[in-house]
mmCIF file of C-alpha atoms and ligand atoms in Angstrom:
data_model
loop_
_atom_site.group_PDB
_atom_site.id
_atom_site.type_symbol
_atom_site.label_atom_id
_atom_site.label_comp_id
_atom_site.label_asym_id
_atom_site.label_seq_id
_atom_site.Cartn_x
_atom_site.Cartn_y
_atom_site.Cartn_z
ATOM 1 C CA MET A 1 21.854 78.056 7.089
ATOM 2 C CA ALA A 2 23.091 76.406 3.915
ATOM 3 C CA SER A 3 23.690 78.418 0.754
ATOM 4 C CA LYS A 4 21.017 78.548 -1.966
ATOM 5 C CA LYS A 5 22.962 75.910 -3.879
ATOM 6 C CA LEU A 6 22.591 73.327 -1.113
ATOM 7 C CA ALA A 7 19.298 74.301 0.485
ATOM 8 C CA PRO A 8 17.105 72.202 -1.874
ATOM 9 C CA PHE A 9 18.828 68.981 -0.846
ATOM 10 C CA GLY A 10 18.000 68.968 2.879
ATOM 11 C CA THR A 11 19.317 65.997 4.912
ATOM 12 C CA SER A 12 20.684 62.886 3.191
ATOM 13 C CA ILE A 13 18.053 60.155 3.077
ATOM 14 C CA PHE A 14 20.608 57.727 4.564
ATOM 15 C CA SER A 15 20.998 59.787 7.740
ATOM 16 C CA GLU A 16 17.255 60.392 7.894
ATOM 17 C CA MET A 17 16.288 56.717 7.679
ATOM 18 C CA SER A 18 19.048 55.476 9.983
ATOM 19 C CA THR A 19 17.964 58.040 12.605
ATOM 20 C CA LEU A 20 14.349 56.863 12.284
ATOM 21 C CA ALA A 21 15.502 53.233 12.552
ATOM 22 C CA VAL A 22 17.253 53.973 15.864
ATOM 23 C CA LYS A 23 14.319 56.004 17.176
ATOM 24 C CA HIS A 24 11.774 53.259 16.407
ATOM 25 C CA GLU A 25 14.082 50.331 17.252
ATOM 26 C CA ALA A 26 13.700 49.060 13.725
ATOM 27 C CA ILE A 27 15.905 46.601 11.859
ATOM 28 C CA ASN A 28 17.934 48.849 9.603
ATOM 29 C CA LEU A 29 17.904 47.697 5.979
ATOM 30 C CA SER A 30 18.010 51.322 4.798
ATOM 31 C CA GLN A 31 21.562 52.746 4.825
ATOM 32 C CA GLY A 32 24.048 50.470 3.081
ATOM 33 C CA PHE A 33 26.569 49.522 5.759
ATOM 34 C CA PRO A 34 27.439 46.041 7.019
ATOM 35 C CA ASP A 35 26.278 45.149 10.545
ATOM 36 C CA PHE A 36 29.261 42.784 10.798
ATOM 37 C CA GLU A 37 32.986 43.450 11.152
ATOM 38 C CA GLY A 38 35.437 43.561 8.274
ATOM 39 C CA PRO A 39 38.308 41.008 8.230
ATOM 40 C CA SER A 40 40.099 40.875 11.603
ATOM 41 C CA GLU A 41 43.534 41.006 9.889
ATOM 42 C CA LEU A 42 42.779 44.477 8.575
ATOM 43 C CA ILE A 43 41.833 45.674 12.023
ATOM 44 C CA GLU A 44 45.104 44.230 13.383
ATOM 45 C CA TRP A 45 47.107 45.921 10.623
ATOM 46 C CA ALA A 46 45.447 49.248 11.388
ATOM 47 C CA CYS A 47 46.319 48.827 15.096
ATOM 48 C CA GLU A 48 49.920 47.977 14.206
ATOM 49 C CA ALA A 49 50.141 51.065 12.003
ATOM 50 C CA LEU A 50 48.668 53.231 14.769
ATOM 51 C CA ARG A 51 51.195 51.908 17.289
ATOM 52 C CA SER A 52 54.237 52.264 15.081
ATOM 53 C CA GLY A 53 54.396 55.977 14.449
ATOM 54 C CA ASN A 54 52.163 56.440 11.413
ATOM 55 C CA ASN A 55 49.992 59.158 12.809
ATOM 56 C CA GLN A 56 50.910 62.292 10.901
ATOM 57 C CA TYR A 57 49.553 63.500 7.554
ATOM 58 C CA ALA A 58 50.110 61.150 4.677
ATOM 59 C CA ARG A 59 51.308 62.311 1.272
ATOM 60 C CA SER A 60 48.327 64.329 0.006
ATOM 61 C CA MET A 61 47.718 62.129 -3.061
ATOM 62 C CA GLY A 62 47.995 58.981 -0.952
ATOM 63 C CA HIS A 63 50.598 56.982 0.958
ATOM 64 C CA PRO A 64 53.194 55.535 -1.467
ATOM 65 C CA ARG A 65 52.324 52.002 -0.369
ATOM 66 C CA LEU A 66 48.607 52.450 -0.966
ATOM 67 C CA VAL A 67 48.864 54.207 -4.347
ATOM 68 C CA SER A 68 51.234 51.422 -5.458
ATOM 69 C CA ALA A 69 48.775 48.758 -4.258
ATOM 70 C CA ILE A 70 45.895 50.472 -6.100
ATOM 71 C CA ALA A 71 47.890 50.682 -9.348
ATOM 72 C CA GLU A 72 48.884 46.996 -9.017
ATOM 73 C CA LYS A 73 45.278 46.018 -8.410
ATOM 74 C CA ALA A 74 44.046 47.857 -11.538
ATOM 75 C CA LEU A 75 46.679 46.037 -13.582
ATOM 76 C CA ARG A 76 46.035 42.632 -12.012
ATOM 77 C CA ASP A 77 42.235 42.782 -12.147
ATOM 78 C CA HIS A 78 41.654 44.673 -15.386
ATOM 79 C CA GLY A 79 44.940 45.071 -17.274
ATOM 80 C CA LEU A 80 44.759 48.849 -16.712
ATOM 81 C CA VAL A 81 48.103 50.621 -16.331
ATOM 82 C CA TYR A 82 48.244 53.643 -14.000
ATOM 83 C CA ASP A 83 51.300 55.464 -12.709
ATOM 84 C CA PRO A 84 50.947 55.184 -8.918
ATOM 85 C CA TYR A 85 52.394 58.670 -8.331
ATOM 86 C CA THR A 86 50.575 60.707 -10.949
ATOM 87 C CA GLU A 87 47.434 58.740 -11.829
ATOM 88 C CA VAL A 88 46.008 57.724 -8.430
ATOM 89 C CA VAL A 89 44.521 59.858 -5.634
ATOM 90 C CA VAL A 90 43.502 58.368 -2.285
ATOM 91 C CA THR A 91 40.420 60.085 -0.873
ATOM 92 C CA SER A 92 38.370 60.023 2.307
ATOM 93 C CA GLY A 93 35.872 57.530 0.938
ATOM 94 C CA GLY A 94 34.325 57.142 -2.498
ATOM 95 C CA THR A 95 32.023 60.069 -1.699
ATOM 96 C CA GLU A 96 34.988 62.448 -1.392
ATOM 97 C CA ALA A 97 36.414 61.131 -4.667
ATOM 98 C CA ILE A 98 33.080 61.937 -6.331
ATOM 99 C CA ALA A 99 32.993 65.432 -4.815
ATOM 100 C CA SER A 100 36.621 66.251 -5.653
ATOM 101 C CA THR A 101 36.158 65.023 -9.225
ATOM 102 C CA ILE A 102 33.017 67.073 -9.846
ATOM 103 C CA LEU A 103 34.318 70.202 -8.079
ATOM 104 C CA SER A 104 37.555 70.116 -10.042
ATOM 105 C CA LEU A 105 36.180 69.407 -13.522
ATOM 106 C CA ILE A 106 32.983 71.423 -13.716
ATOM 107 C CA GLU A 107 32.832 75.113 -14.589
ATOM 108 C CA PRO A 108 29.613 77.001 -13.842
ATOM 109 C CA GLY A 109 27.248 76.289 -16.738
ATOM 110 C CA ASP A 110 28.900 73.014 -17.768
ATOM 111 C CA GLU A 111 26.417 70.226 -18.339
ATOM 112 C CA VAL A 112 26.578 66.927 -16.492
ATOM 113 C CA ILE A 113 24.611 63.837 -17.538
ATOM 114 C CA LEU A 114 23.178 61.651 -14.788
ATOM 115 C CA LEU A 115 21.457 58.303 -15.175
ATOM 116 C CA GLU A 116 18.590 58.147 -12.685
ATOM 117 C CA PRO A 117 18.035 56.600 -10.194
ATOM 118 C CA PHE A 118 21.396 57.866 -8.890
ATOM 119 C CA TYR A 119 23.406 57.869 -5.650
ATOM 120 C CA ASP A 120 22.331 60.815 -3.535
ATOM 121 C CA SER A 121 25.591 62.798 -3.484
ATOM 122 C CA TYR A 122 25.962 63.272 -7.259
ATOM 123 C CA LEU A 123 23.376 65.990 -7.699
ATOM 124 C CA PRO A 124 24.383 68.205 -4.718
ATOM 125 C CA CYS A 125 28.006 68.026 -5.921
ATOM 126 C CA VAL A 126 26.978 69.141 -9.413
ATOM 127 C CA ALA A 127 25.007 71.974 -7.791
ATOM 128 C CA MET A 128 27.980 73.015 -5.591
ATOM 129 C CA ALA A 129 30.122 73.219 -8.730
ATOM 130 C CA GLY A 130 27.512 75.331 -10.554
ATOM 131 C CA GLY A 131 26.967 72.596 -13.155
ATOM 132 C CA VAL A 132 23.732 72.021 -15.037
ATOM 133 C CA PRO A 133 22.389 68.469 -14.614
ATOM 134 C CA ARG A 134 20.695 66.550 -17.445
ATOM 135 C CA PHE A 135 18.865 63.312 -16.773
ATOM 136 C CA THR A 136 18.041 60.066 -18.480
ATOM 137 C CA THR A 137 16.036 57.362 -16.737
ATOM 138 C CA LEU A 138 16.897 53.685 -16.351
ATOM 139 C CA ARG A 139 13.410 52.188 -16.340
ATOM 140 C CA ALA A 140 12.300 49.184 -14.280
ATOM 141 C CA PRO A 141 12.366 46.232 -14.469
ATOM 142 C CA ARG A 142 15.516 45.900 -16.620
ATOM 143 C CA PHE A 143 16.887 49.390 -16.119
ATOM 144 C CA GLU A 144 18.215 49.613 -19.669
ATOM 145 C CA VAL A 145 19.737 52.789 -21.050
ATOM 146 C CA ASP A 146 17.424 54.619 -23.468
ATOM 147 C CA LEU A 147 20.091 55.420 -26.038
ATOM 148 C CA ASP A 148 17.982 57.876 -28.000
ATOM 149 C CA GLU A 149 17.207 59.832 -24.862
ATOM 150 C CA LEU A 150 20.848 59.673 -23.798
ATOM 151 C CA ARG A 151 22.084 60.950 -27.171
ATOM 152 C CA SER A 152 19.586 63.798 -27.107
ATOM 153 C CA LEU A 153 21.117 65.100 -23.856
ATOM 154 C CA PHE A 154 24.575 65.805 -25.269
ATOM 155 C CA THR A 155 25.285 69.403 -26.288
ATOM 156 C CA ALA A 156 28.351 71.545 -26.890
ATOM 157 C CA ARG A 157 28.365 72.259 -23.130
ATOM 158 C CA THR A 158 28.400 68.617 -21.997
ATOM 159 C CA ARG A 159 31.479 68.035 -19.864
ATOM 160 C CA LEU A 160 30.824 64.964 -17.738
ATOM 161 C CA LEU A 161 28.701 61.807 -17.609
ATOM 162 C CA ILE A 162 28.357 60.104 -14.231
ATOM 163 C CA LEU A 163 28.123 56.337 -14.456
ATOM 164 C CA ASN A 164 27.732 53.828 -11.632
ATOM 165 C CA THR A 165 28.352 50.129 -12.199
ATOM 166 C CA PRO A 166 27.474 47.867 -10.385
ATOM 167 C CA HIS A 167 24.602 50.227 -9.795
ATOM 168 C CA ASN A 168 23.101 51.545 -6.569
ATOM 169 C CA PRO A 169 20.107 51.232 -6.092
ATOM 170 C CA THR A 170 19.016 48.973 -8.986
ATOM 171 C CA GLY A 171 21.682 46.236 -8.819
ATOM 172 C CA LYS A 172 22.258 46.599 -12.551
ATOM 173 C CA VAL A 173 25.709 45.618 -13.863
ATOM 174 C CA PHE A 174 26.365 47.383 -17.173
ATOM 175 C CA THR A 175 27.475 45.041 -19.974
ATOM 176 C CA ARG A 176 30.492 45.755 -22.148
ATOM 177 C CA GLN A 177 28.156 46.432 -25.064
ATOM 178 C CA GLU A 178 26.160 49.021 -23.092
ATOM 179 C CA LEU A 179 29.364 50.686 -21.930
ATOM 180 C CA GLU A 180 30.633 50.850 -25.518
ATOM 181 C CA LEU A 181 27.457 52.605 -26.653
ATOM 182 C CA ILE A 182 27.661 55.117 -23.805
ATOM 183 C CA ALA A 183 31.398 55.590 -24.483
ATOM 184 C CA LYS A 184 30.690 56.390 -28.138
ATOM 185 C CA CYS A 185 28.337 59.263 -27.137
ATOM 186 C CA VAL A 186 30.918 60.617 -24.687
ATOM 187 C CA GLU A 187 33.777 60.430 -27.204
ATOM 188 C CA ASP A 188 31.724 62.105 -29.920
ATOM 189 C CA HIS A 189 31.293 65.091 -27.609
ATOM 190 C CA ASP A 190 34.794 65.026 -26.149
ATOM 191 C CA GLY A 191 33.378 64.455 -22.661
ATOM 192 C CA VAL A 192 34.696 62.736 -19.546
ATOM 193 C CA VAL A 193 33.170 59.869 -17.528
ATOM 194 C CA LEU A 194 33.171 59.731 -13.751
ATOM 195 C CA SER A 195 32.746 55.993 -13.236
ATOM 196 C CA ASP A 196 31.689 55.118 -9.707
ATOM 197 C CA GLU A 197 32.744 51.462 -9.381
ATOM 198 C CA VAL A 198 32.758 51.102 -5.612
ATOM 199 C CA TYR A 199 30.775 47.830 -5.822
ATOM 200 C CA GLU A 200 33.203 46.285 -8.352
ATOM 201 C CA HIS A 201 33.674 43.123 -6.275
ATOM 202 C CA LEU A 202 29.973 42.569 -5.696
ATOM 203 C CA THR A 203 28.581 40.782 -8.733
ATOM 204 C CA PHE A 204 26.437 37.656 -8.681
ATOM 205 C CA GLY A 205 25.846 34.656 -10.934
ATOM 206 C CA ASN A 206 27.138 35.237 -14.452
ATOM 207 C CA ALA A 207 27.314 39.017 -14.118
ATOM 208 C CA ARG A 208 30.846 40.405 -14.472
ATOM 209 C CA HIS A 209 32.040 43.896 -13.659
ATOM 210 C CA VAL A 210 33.453 45.719 -16.684
ATOM 211 C CA PRO A 211 35.326 48.947 -15.872
ATOM 212 C CA MET A 212 34.477 51.862 -18.170
ATOM 213 C CA ALA A 213 38.221 52.599 -18.424
ATOM 214 C CA SER A 214 38.723 49.191 -20.101
ATOM 215 C CA VAL A 215 36.513 50.142 -23.072
ATOM 216 C CA PRO A 216 38.802 51.051 -25.991
ATOM 217 C CA GLY A 217 39.577 54.771 -26.012
ATOM 218 C CA MET A 218 38.050 55.381 -22.576
ATOM 219 C CA ARG A 219 41.065 55.085 -20.283
ATOM 220 C CA GLU A 220 42.075 58.587 -21.374
ATOM 221 C CA ARG A 221 38.700 60.108 -20.505
ATOM 222 C CA THR A 222 37.560 58.138 -17.437
ATOM 223 C CA ILE A 223 38.035 58.729 -13.729
ATOM 224 C CA SER A 224 37.269 55.470 -11.916
ATOM 225 C CA ILE A 225 36.333 55.407 -8.260
ATOM 226 C CA GLY A 226 36.983 52.555 -5.825
ATOM 227 C CA SER A 227 36.349 52.058 -2.113
ATOM 228 C CA THR A 228 37.511 50.025 0.855
ATOM 229 C CA GLY A 229 34.208 50.370 2.629
ATOM 230 C CA LYS A 230 32.432 48.056 0.247
ATOM 231 C CA THR A 231 35.313 45.723 -0.607
ATOM 232 C CA PHE A 232 36.394 45.045 2.980
ATOM 233 C CA SER A 233 33.141 45.784 4.833
ATOM 234 C CA LEU A 234 34.696 48.786 6.606
ATOM 235 C CA THR A 235 32.488 51.699 5.603
ATOM 236 C CA GLY A 236 33.553 53.727 8.652
ATOM 237 C CA TRP A 237 37.170 53.817 7.524
ATOM 238 C CA LYS A 238 36.320 56.125 4.634
ATOM 239 C CA VAL A 239 39.233 55.127 2.403
ATOM 240 C CA GLY A 240 38.491 55.491 -1.295
ATOM 241 C CA TRP A 241 40.396 56.410 -4.418
ATOM 242 C CA ALA A 242 40.251 57.776 -7.934
ATOM 243 C CA THR A 243 42.343 56.516 -10.840
ATOM 244 C CA GLY A 244 42.606 58.086 -14.276
ATOM 245 C CA PRO A 245 44.908 59.694 -16.823
ATOM 246 C CA GLU A 246 47.374 62.213 -15.425
ATOM 247 C CA ARG A 247 45.650 65.329 -16.804
ATOM 248 C CA LEU A 248 42.362 64.425 -15.068
ATOM 249 C CA ILE A 249 43.910 63.135 -11.849
ATOM 250 C CA ARG A 250 45.909 66.355 -11.568
ATOM 251 C CA ALA A 251 42.581 68.171 -11.602
ATOM 252 C CA VAL A 252 41.027 65.880 -8.963
ATOM 253 C CA GLN A 253 44.088 66.376 -6.779
ATOM 254 C CA SER A 254 43.784 70.154 -7.079
ATOM 255 C CA ALA A 255 40.405 69.885 -5.308
ATOM 256 C CA HIS A 256 41.294 66.996 -2.974
ATOM 257 C CA GLN A 257 44.226 68.927 -1.454
ATOM 258 C CA PHE A 258 41.825 71.654 -0.308
ATOM 259 C CA VAL A 259 38.876 69.431 0.632
ATOM 260 C CA THR A 260 40.527 66.931 3.000
ATOM 261 C CA PHE A 261 44.235 67.314 2.090
ATOM 262 C CA ALA A 262 44.973 63.677 3.025
ATOM 263 C CA THR A 263 43.285 60.519 4.281
ATOM 264 C CA ALA A 264 43.925 58.752 7.635
ATOM 265 C CA THR A 265 47.510 57.416 7.422
ATOM 266 C CA PRO A 266 47.229 54.229 9.525
ATOM 267 C CA LEU A 267 44.101 53.149 7.688
ATOM 268 C CA GLN A 268 45.824 53.697 4.331
ATOM 269 C CA LEU A 269 48.619 51.360 5.440
ATOM 270 C CA ALA A 270 46.187 48.635 6.498
ATOM 271 C CA VAL A 271 44.295 48.920 3.215
ATOM 272 C CA ALA A 272 47.551 48.779 1.233
ATOM 273 C CA LYS A 273 48.371 45.499 2.939
ATOM 274 C CA ALA A 274 44.868 44.163 2.316
ATOM 275 C CA LEU A 275 44.954 44.991 -1.395
ATOM 276 C CA THR A 276 48.269 43.201 -1.820
ATOM 277 C CA THR A 277 47.436 40.122 0.259
ATOM 278 C CA GLN A 278 43.702 39.380 -0.017
ATOM 279 C CA GLY A 279 43.457 37.192 -3.049
ATOM 280 C CA GLU A 280 40.934 35.135 -4.966
ATOM 281 C CA ALA A 281 39.905 33.076 -1.939
ATOM 282 C CA TYR A 282 38.781 36.199 -0.056
ATOM 283 C CA PHE A 283 36.745 37.540 -2.962
ATOM 284 C CA LYS A 284 35.207 34.139 -3.726
ATOM 285 C CA ARG A 285 33.941 33.806 -0.171
ATOM 286 C CA PHE A 286 32.845 37.440 -0.156
ATOM 287 C CA CYS A 287 30.630 36.854 -3.221
ATOM 288 C CA GLU A 288 29.288 33.536 -1.929
ATOM 289 C CA GLU A 289 28.205 35.112 1.345
ATOM 290 C CA TYR A 290 26.584 38.028 -0.442
ATOM 291 C CA THR A 291 24.829 35.676 -2.873
ATOM 292 C CA GLU A 292 23.278 33.841 0.085
ATOM 293 C CA ARG A 293 22.118 37.144 1.618
ATOM 294 C CA ARG A 294 20.735 38.373 -1.695
ATOM 295 C CA ASP A 295 18.858 35.152 -2.434
ATOM 296 C CA TYR A 296 17.373 35.053 1.054
ATOM 297 C CA LEU A 297 16.168 38.663 1.011
ATOM 298 C CA VAL A 298 14.720 38.429 -2.506
ATOM 299 C CA ALA A 299 12.819 35.240 -1.564
ATOM 300 C CA ALA A 300 11.633 36.708 1.756
ATOM 301 C CA LEU A 301 10.352 39.882 0.065
ATOM 302 C CA ARG A 302 8.581 37.900 -2.633
ATOM 303 C CA ASP A 303 7.048 35.632 -0.012
ATOM 304 C CA VAL A 304 5.277 38.530 1.725
ATOM 305 C CA GLY A 305 3.953 40.134 -1.455
ATOM 306 C CA PHE A 306 6.700 42.494 -2.662
ATOM 307 C CA ASP A 307 7.882 42.334 -6.285
ATOM 308 C CA PRO A 308 11.667 42.390 -5.929
ATOM 309 C CA VAL A 309 14.022 42.832 -8.878
ATOM 310 C CA THR A 310 16.882 40.356 -8.350
ATOM 311 C CA PRO A 311 20.089 42.429 -8.438
ATOM 312 C CA ASP A 312 23.129 41.303 -10.464
ATOM 313 C CA GLY A 313 25.455 43.451 -8.377
ATOM 314 C CA ALA A 314 25.909 45.785 -5.357
ATOM 315 C CA TYR A 315 24.055 45.049 -2.119
ATOM 316 C CA PHE A 316 20.561 46.453 -2.545
ATOM 317 C CA VAL A 317 17.220 45.072 -3.718
ATOM 318 C CA LEU A 318 14.586 47.315 -5.264
ATOM 319 C CA ALA A 319 11.158 45.871 -4.570
ATOM 320 C CA GLY A 320 7.729 46.936 -5.845
ATOM 321 C CA PHE A 321 5.043 47.131 -3.146
ATOM 322 C CA SER A 322 1.862 47.881 -5.124
ATOM 323 C CA ARG A 323 0.225 44.696 -3.850
ATOM 324 C CA LEU A 324 0.884 45.665 -0.226
ATOM 325 C CA SER A 325 -0.004 49.339 -0.015
ATOM 326 C CA SER A 326 -1.494 52.215 -1.965
ATOM 327 C CA LEU A 327 0.822 54.736 -0.255
ATOM 328 C CA ASP A 328 3.793 56.317 -2.040
ATOM 329 C CA ASP A 329 7.347 55.181 -1.226
ATOM 330 C CA CYS A 330 8.067 57.911 1.346
ATOM 331 C CA ALA A 331 4.829 57.302 3.257
ATOM 332 C CA PHE A 332 5.182 53.511 3.035
ATOM 333 C CA ALA A 333 8.817 53.626 4.214
ATOM 334 C CA ARG A 334 7.677 55.687 7.197
ATOM 335 C CA GLU A 335 4.826 53.281 7.990
ATOM 336 C CA LEU A 336 7.195 50.341 7.687
ATOM 337 C CA VAL A 337 9.732 51.794 10.103
ATOM 338 C CA VAL A 338 7.238 53.162 12.646
ATOM 339 C CA LYS A 339 4.668 50.345 12.692
ATOM 340 C CA HIS A 340 6.520 47.279 11.497
ATOM 341 C CA LYS A 341 10.057 48.131 12.675
ATOM 342 C CA VAL A 342 11.899 47.588 9.402
ATOM 343 C CA ALA A 343 13.740 50.514 7.772
ATOM 344 C CA ALA A 344 14.143 50.787 3.986
ATOM 345 C CA ILE A 345 14.956 53.645 1.608
ATOM 346 C CA PRO A 346 12.237 55.359 -0.469
ATOM 347 C CA PRO A 347 13.976 55.487 -3.860
ATOM 348 C CA SER A 348 12.007 58.370 -5.401
ATOM 349 C CA VAL A 349 14.705 60.582 -3.828
ATOM 350 C CA PHE A 350 17.193 59.063 -6.293
ATOM 351 C CA TYR A 351 15.264 60.510 -9.252
ATOM 352 C CA ALA A 352 15.042 64.071 -10.530
ATOM 353 C CA ALA A 353 13.256 63.953 -13.908
ATOM 354 C CA ARG A 354 10.818 61.102 -13.266
ATOM 355 C CA PRO A 355 10.433 60.575 -9.491
ATOM 356 C CA GLY A 356 7.196 58.705 -10.255
ATOM 357 C CA GLU A 357 9.381 55.785 -11.365
ATOM 358 C CA GLY A 358 10.463 55.275 -7.758
ATOM 359 C CA ARG A 359 7.196 55.937 -5.941
ATOM 360 C CA LYS A 360 6.041 52.324 -5.815
ATOM 361 C CA LEU A 361 9.435 50.869 -4.907
ATOM 362 C CA LEU A 362 11.495 50.480 -1.734
ATOM 363 C CA ARG A 363 15.231 49.792 -1.498
ATOM 364 C CA PHE A 364 16.371 47.150 0.993
ATOM 365 C CA ALA A 365 20.079 46.652 1.817
ATOM 366 C CA PHE A 366 21.361 43.104 2.321
ATOM 367 C CA CYS A 367 24.852 43.880 3.633
ATOM 368 C CA LYS A 368 23.587 42.451 6.912
ATOM 369 C CA LYS A 369 24.067 39.282 8.983
ATOM 370 C CA MET A 370 21.778 36.411 8.014
ATOM 371 C CA GLU A 371 20.200 36.635 11.466
ATOM 372 C CA THR A 372 19.368 40.308 10.821
ATOM 373 C CA LEU A 373 17.772 39.408 7.491
ATOM 374 C CA ARG A 374 15.820 36.578 9.142
ATOM 375 C CA ALA A 375 14.556 38.895 11.861
ATOM 376 C CA ALA A 376 13.510 41.447 9.218
ATOM 377 C CA ALA A 377 11.719 38.697 7.251
ATOM 378 C CA ALA A 378 9.782 37.717 10.386
ATOM 379 C CA ARG A 379 8.637 41.323 10.904
ATOM 380 C CA LEU A 380 7.595 41.634 7.263
ATOM 381 C CA GLN A 381 5.620 38.405 7.594
ATOM 382 C CA ALA A 382 3.856 39.809 10.629
ATOM 383 C CA MET A 383 3.055 42.951 8.598
ATOM 384 C CA ALA A 384 1.545 40.824 5.844
ATOM 385 C CA GLY A 385 -0.476 38.881 8.439
ATOM 386 C CA ARG A 386 1.435 35.680 7.734
ATOM 387 C CA THR A 387 2.478 33.055 10.227
ATOM 388 C CA PRO A 388 6.204 33.347 10.822
ATOM 389 C CA GLY A 389 8.230 30.400 9.629
ATOM 390 C CA PHE A 390 9.669 31.288 6.241
ATOM 391 C CA LEU A 391 13.001 29.513 5.675
HETATM 392 N N1 LIG B 1 26.283 54.072 -0.043
HETATM 393 C C1 LIG B 1 25.379 53.859 1.032
HETATM 394 C C2 LIG B 1 23.968 53.632 0.550
HETATM 395 O O1 LIG B 1 23.668 53.829 -0.599
HETATM 396 C C3 LIG B 1 25.307 54.960 2.038
HETATM 397 C C4 LIG B 1 26.289 56.058 1.950
HETATM 398 C C5 LIG B 1 25.978 57.163 2.915
HETATM 399 O O2 LIG B 1 25.311 56.966 3.907
HETATM 400 N N2 LIG B 1 26.419 58.315 2.601
HETATM 401 O O3 LIG B 1 23.155 53.270 1.344
#
C-alpha cells in the first residue's frame, strides 16, 4: 500500500491505457513511444559496448564520454557552456532527472508552480517532496500563458517553476518572448526553473526550440532536462540528463546518487557516440519524417470529425471530440479503445485546477509508423460511419 503522499495518484495513465490497448487489441496511439526501431548504428554501438567489458557501474554523475558529449552538444546547439564534470548529471531517463531535481530542491512547504496541462510525473514528485503545487492553465486553442494569473501565484515560498517546451500534451513551443516574461517572474522571486526539454529536436515548420537557459540571466537558475528516448527513438533505454549551474547540479546529484546511483554503462557509451556523430542530416530527416506523421494524423482526425490542434512540437495531437460524442474524455477514451480499437489518452488527468479544460479532448501520439497511423485512421473512419479510403 502506497503512502498517503502517493495514494491519490493511482496508476500512471500511460500504463493504464497501454494495458487496455493490449487487452482490446487496439492500435496504441496513447503512450508516447515509437513503434519503430531507433537507428541501427546505436544498437550496434550498444552491443559493442556490452561485449567489450563495460558492464559495471558507471561514474555516478555519468560516464566521462557521455557527460563530455552532452556539454559539447549544449555548446554546439545553443551556445551554452557547461562543465562536463560538475554541471551535467546523466539519469535513468528524463523522468528520473525530473524526480531527482524536485526531490533535491524542494523542502516541505516550498511552493512549486506548474503550467497545466502537465506531464503526469511532475505532481507526484512534488507531493513526494512535500512541496505545495500552484497551478496556472494554458488554455486551448493557443495555450498561451496567462501572465496575470502566473504572477499572482508567486509568493515568498515559491522555489521552483516547472516548464516544458516543446510541450506535452499540447504541442506548444514557447517563444523567446514568452520565456523572457516567465523568466522575469522567476528572477523577481529568486526562484529556479526545471525546464523539461526532452522534445527539443521535435519542432515543425517555423517553430524553433528556445532553451530557457539561453534567456539572459537564466542559465544560473535553470536545470534543463534532455533525453535519448525522444531524440533517438529509444525510449526503453532510459538515458536522460540534467544540465545546470554547479550549485543546482550538485543538489540534483545528491538525490540521483541515492535514487539510481548510475545509469546503464553500455547504453551511456552508445549515446555518447550518437551525440558526437549524428549531425544535421540525421535531425533533418528526423523532423521531416515526424512532419509527415503529424500532418497525416491531423488530417485524418479532422476528416472524421475531430477538431485537432496542429502541434508545433513534440509528438502528440490534442483533438476536440465534441462533434463525435457527448461523453467526457475518460469515458470516450474507454469507448474508443474497447469498441473501435484505437487507444488515446484522456488529457483531463494532466490538469489539477481546471480538469474541465481537458474533458472534451483526447491526446493521440504520432510517434508511430505511417502504416500504424493509416490503420488507426481506417478504424476511426469506421467509427464515424465513413467509407474507408482517406489518403
Ligand atoms: N512521455 C510519454 C508520454 O507522454 C510516456 C512516458 C511514460 O510512459 N512514463 O506518453
